């Protein structure tokens, strides 16, 4: 049981390039989330999904896209990378999305846009 | 809108000192949950504790204790006899039920960097 896995661990992008951050969970969780953590700041929600085929915006969705074709995977797409997207990205999951439910976080992807 | 404030940006203590991390939250809902997460230097997020808005009973777990006070909208975290391994960033987070629904979305505070010196 690997929990929540993310790839890559670290990536450098040039301005305007695109990339997909991968997130996979093997806990059969219905809810999945993408957060970003800027230096010295707390995490902010980018997008979330309540199940396969259903996604919705969080607090800071601009510049990102997501899809959820399977229960296990929740990739985050950056179409035109900008320096403001330099951050650490965390994927998380929970079974039922209840407010008191523990979210399990992946190890994070560190992204640097130059 | 909900908000979580951790006014202490950085705290530095010497090993064996007690340290309290402050967390103040804002929410309009009567039903909500508060969390503490730890982020060690390795970067992962580790769940520490959860408390719901109806349970103001304080909790002690080993060297950790939590003080939840609805009257002051605070959920403070105390480490007793701190150790070097406690050095990390600590985040307070809030999950609320809005309009009868919740998707488990978390609102995080800015985090407090705790450094414990030997």
Coordinates of C-alpha atoms in Angstrom, one line a residue:
Chain A
X1 CA 0.0 0.0 0.0
X2 CA 1.9 3.0 -1.3
X3 CA -0.6 5.6 -0.3
X4 CA -0.4 8.8 -2.4
X5 CA 2.4 9.0 -4.9
X6 CA 3.5 12.0 -6.9
X7 CA 5.8 12.3 -9.9
X8 CA 8.1 13.9 -10.6
X9 CA 9.8 15.0 -7.4
X10 CA 11.4 18.0 -8.9
X11 CA 11.2 19.8 -12.2
X12 CA 12.5 22.9 -13.8
X13 CA 10.4 24.5 -16.5
X14 CA 11.0 27.4 -18.8
X15 CA 8.3 30.1 -19.1
X16 CA 5.6 29.0 -21.5
X17 CA 6.3 25.3 -21.3
X18 CA 3.7 22.9 -20.2
X19 CA 3.8 19.8 -18.0
X20 CA 1.6 17.4 -16.1
X21 CA 2.1 16.6 -12.5
X22 CA 1.0 13.0 -11.8
X23 CA -0.8 11.9 -8.6
X24 CA -1.9 8.3 -7.9
X25 CA -3.5 6.8 -4.8
X26 CA -4.1 3.1 -4.1
X27 CA -6.5 3.5 -1.1
X28 CA -9.7 3.5 -3.2
X29 CA -10.4 7.1 -2.0
X30 CA -13.1 9.0 -3.8
X31 CA -11.9 12.5 -3.0
X32 CA -8.7 13.9 -4.3
X33 CA -7.1 17.4 -4.0
X34 CA -4.3 19.5 -5.4
X35 CA -2.7 22.1 -3.2
X36 CA 0.2 24.4 -3.7
X37 CA 2.6 25.7 -1.1
X38 CA 4.4 28.9 -1.9
X39 CA 7.6 29.7 0.1
X40 CA 6.8 30.7 3.7
X41 CA 3.1 30.2 3.1
X42 CA 0.4 27.7 3.9
X43 CA -1.1 25.4 1.4
X44 CA -3.8 26.7 -0.9
X45 CA -6.4 24.5 -2.8
X46 CA -6.1 24.5 -6.5
X47 CA -8.6 21.9 -7.6
X48 CA -10.4 19.0 -6.1
X49 CA -12.4 16.0 -7.3
X50 CA -15.2 14.1 -5.6
X51 CA -15.0 11.1 -7.9
X52 CA -14.1 9.9 -11.4
X53 CA -15.3 12.5 -13.9
X54 CA -16.1 15.2 -11.4
X55 CA -13.8 18.0 -10.6
X56 CA -14.2 21.6 -9.3
X57 CA -12.1 24.7 -8.7
X58 CA -10.5 25.5 -5.4
X59 CA -9.1 28.9 -4.2
X60 CA -6.4 29.3 -6.8
X61 CA -7.3 27.5 -10.1
X62 CA -6.0 30.0 -12.7
X63 CA -3.3 28.5 -14.9
X64 CA -4.2 24.9 -14.1
X65 CA -6.4 22.2 -15.4
X66 CA -7.3 18.8 -14.0
X67 CA -9.0 15.6 -15.1
X68 CA -10.1 12.5 -13.2
X69 CA -10.7 9.6 -15.5
X70 CA -10.1 6.9 -12.9
X71 CA -10.5 6.7 -9.1
X72 CA -6.8 6.3 -8.7
X73 CA -5.4 9.1 -10.8
X74 CA -5.7 12.9 -10.6
X75 CA -3.2 14.7 -12.8
X76 CA -2.6 18.4 -12.7
X77 CA -1.8 20.2 -16.0
X78 CA 0.1 23.4 -16.4
X79 CA -0.4 24.7 -19.9
X80 CA 1.7 27.9 -20.0
X81 CA 4.1 27.9 -17.1
X82 CA 4.8 31.2 -15.4
X83 CA 7.2 32.2 -12.7
X84 CA 4.3 32.7 -10.3
X85 CA 3.7 29.0 -10.5
X86 CA 7.0 28.2 -8.8
X87 CA 5.8 26.3 -5.8
X88 CA 5.6 22.9 -4.1
X89 CA 2.6 21.0 -5.2
X90 CA 0.9 18.5 -3.0
X91 CA -1.7 15.9 -3.9
X92 CA -4.0 14.6 -1.2
X93 CA -6.9 12.1 -0.9
X94 CA -9.6 11.1 1.4
X95 CA -12.3 8.4 1.3
X96 CA -15.5 10.3 1.6
X97 CA -14.6 14.0 1.7
X98 CA -16.1 14.5 5.1
X99 CA -15.0 17.6 6.9
X100 CA -13.5 15.7 9.8
X101 CA -11.8 13.1 7.7
X102 CA -8.0 12.9 7.6
X103 CA -6.5 13.7 4.2
X104 CA -3.5 11.7 3.2
X105 CA -0.8 13.8 1.4
X106 CA 1.7 12.8 -1.2
X107 CA 5.4 13.7 -0.9
X108 CA 5.0 16.8 -3.1
X109 CA 6.4 18.0 -6.4
X110 CA 8.8 20.9 -6.3
X111 CA 8.4 23.0 -9.5
X112 CA 10.7 25.9 -10.5
X113 CA 9.7 28.1 -13.5
X114 CA 12.5 30.2 -14.9
Chain B
X1 CA -15.0 33.1 4.2
X2 CA -12.9 31.0 6.5
X3 CA -9.5 32.0 7.6
X4 CA -6.7 30.6 9.7
X5 CA -4.0 32.8 11.2
X6 CA -0.8 31.6 12.8
X7 CA 0.8 34.8 14.0
X8 CA 4.1 33.2 15.0
X9 CA 6.2 33.0 11.9
X10 CA 9.2 31.4 13.6
X11 CA 9.9 30.1 17.1
X12 CA 13.3 29.0 18.4
X13 CA 13.7 27.1 21.6
X14 CA 16.4 25.1 23.4
X15 CA 15.8 21.4 23.9
X16 CA 13.6 20.5 26.8
X17 CA 11.8 23.8 26.8
X18 CA 8.0 23.8 26.4
X19 CA 6.6 25.6 23.4
X20 CA 3.1 26.7 22.4
X21 CA 2.1 27.3 18.8
X22 CA -0.9 29.6 18.4
X23 CA -3.8 29.2 15.9
X24 CA -6.7 31.5 15.5
X25 CA -9.5 30.8 13.0
X26 CA -12.5 32.5 11.5
X27 CA -15.6 30.8 10.3
X28 CA -19.3 31.5 10.0
X29 CA -20.3 27.9 10.4
X30 CA -21.2 26.2 13.6
X31 CA -19.9 22.9 12.4
X32 CA -16.3 22.7 11.5
X33 CA -13.1 20.7 12.1
X34 CA -9.6 21.9 13.1
X35 CA -6.4 20.1 12.3
X36 CA -2.7 20.3 13.0
X37 CA -0.2 19.0 10.5
X38 CA 3.6 18.7 10.8
X39 CA 5.9 19.3 7.9
X40 CA 9.5 18.0 8.8
X41 CA 12.5 19.1 6.8
X42 CA 11.9 16.2 4.5
X43 CA 8.8 18.0 3.2
X44 CA 5.9 15.6 3.7
X45 CA 2.8 16.5 5.6
X46 CA 2.1 14.5 8.7
X47 CA -1.3 14.5 10.3
X48 CA -1.2 15.2 14.1
X49 CA -4.7 15.8 15.4
X50 CA -8.3 16.6 14.5
X51 CA -10.9 18.3 16.7
X52 CA -14.5 19.1 15.8
X53 CA -16.4 22.2 16.8
X54 CA -18.6 20.4 19.3
X55 CA -15.7 18.9 21.3
X56 CA -13.9 21.4 23.4
X57 CA -12.2 18.8 25.5
X58 CA -8.5 19.3 25.5
X59 CA -6.3 16.5 24.6
X60 CA -2.9 15.2 25.6
X61 CA -0.9 12.7 23.7
X62 CA 2.5 12.0 25.0
X63 CA 4.5 15.3 24.8
X64 CA 1.8 16.9 22.7
X65 CA -1.3 18.7 24.0
X66 CA -4.0 20.8 22.3
X67 CA -6.2 23.6 23.8
X68 CA -9.4 24.3 21.8
X69 CA -11.4 27.3 22.9
X70 CA -14.4 28.3 20.9
X71 CA -14.9 31.5 22.9
X72 CA -11.6 32.9 21.5
X73 CA -11.6 30.9 18.2
X74 CA -8.3 29.4 19.1
X75 CA -6.8 25.9 18.7
X76 CA -3.3 26.0 20.3
X77 CA -0.7 23.3 20.3
X78 CA 1.9 22.7 23.0
X79 CA 4.9 20.6 22.9
X80 CA 6.3 19.7 26.3
X81 CA 10.0 19.1 26.8
X82 CA 10.8 19.8 23.1
X83 CA 13.3 17.7 21.2
X84 CA 15.4 18.4 18.2
X85 CA 13.2 16.0 16.2
X86 CA 10.3 18.4 16.8
X87 CA 12.0 20.9 14.5
X88 CA 9.5 21.4 11.6
X89 CA 6.9 23.6 10.2
X90 CA 3.5 23.2 11.9
X91 CA 0.3 24.0 10.1
X92 CA -3.1 24.6 11.6
X93 CA -6.0 24.0 9.2
X94 CA -9.8 24.4 9.1
X95 CA -12.5 22.4 7.3
X96 CA -16.0 23.6 7.5
X97 CA -19.4 22.6 6.4
X98 CA -20.9 25.3 4.1
X99 CA -24.6 25.3 3.3
X100 CA -24.9 21.7 4.5
X101 CA -22.2 20.3 2.3
X102 CA -18.5 19.8 2.6
X103 CA -15.9 18.3 0.3
X104 CA -13.2 18.1 3.0
X105 CA -11.5 21.2 1.6
X106 CA -8.9 22.5 4.0
X107 CA -7.9 26.1 4.7
X108 CA -4.4 26.3 6.0
X109 CA -2.6 28.9 8.2
X110 CA 0.7 30.3 7.1
X111 CA 2.6 27.8 9.2
X112 CA 5.0 28.3 12.2
X113 CA 8.6 27.3 11.8
X114 CA 9.8 25.6 15.0
X115 CA 13.5 25.2 15.5
X116 CA 14.7 23.2 18.6
X117 CA 18.3 23.7 19.4
X118 CA 20.3 21.0 21.2

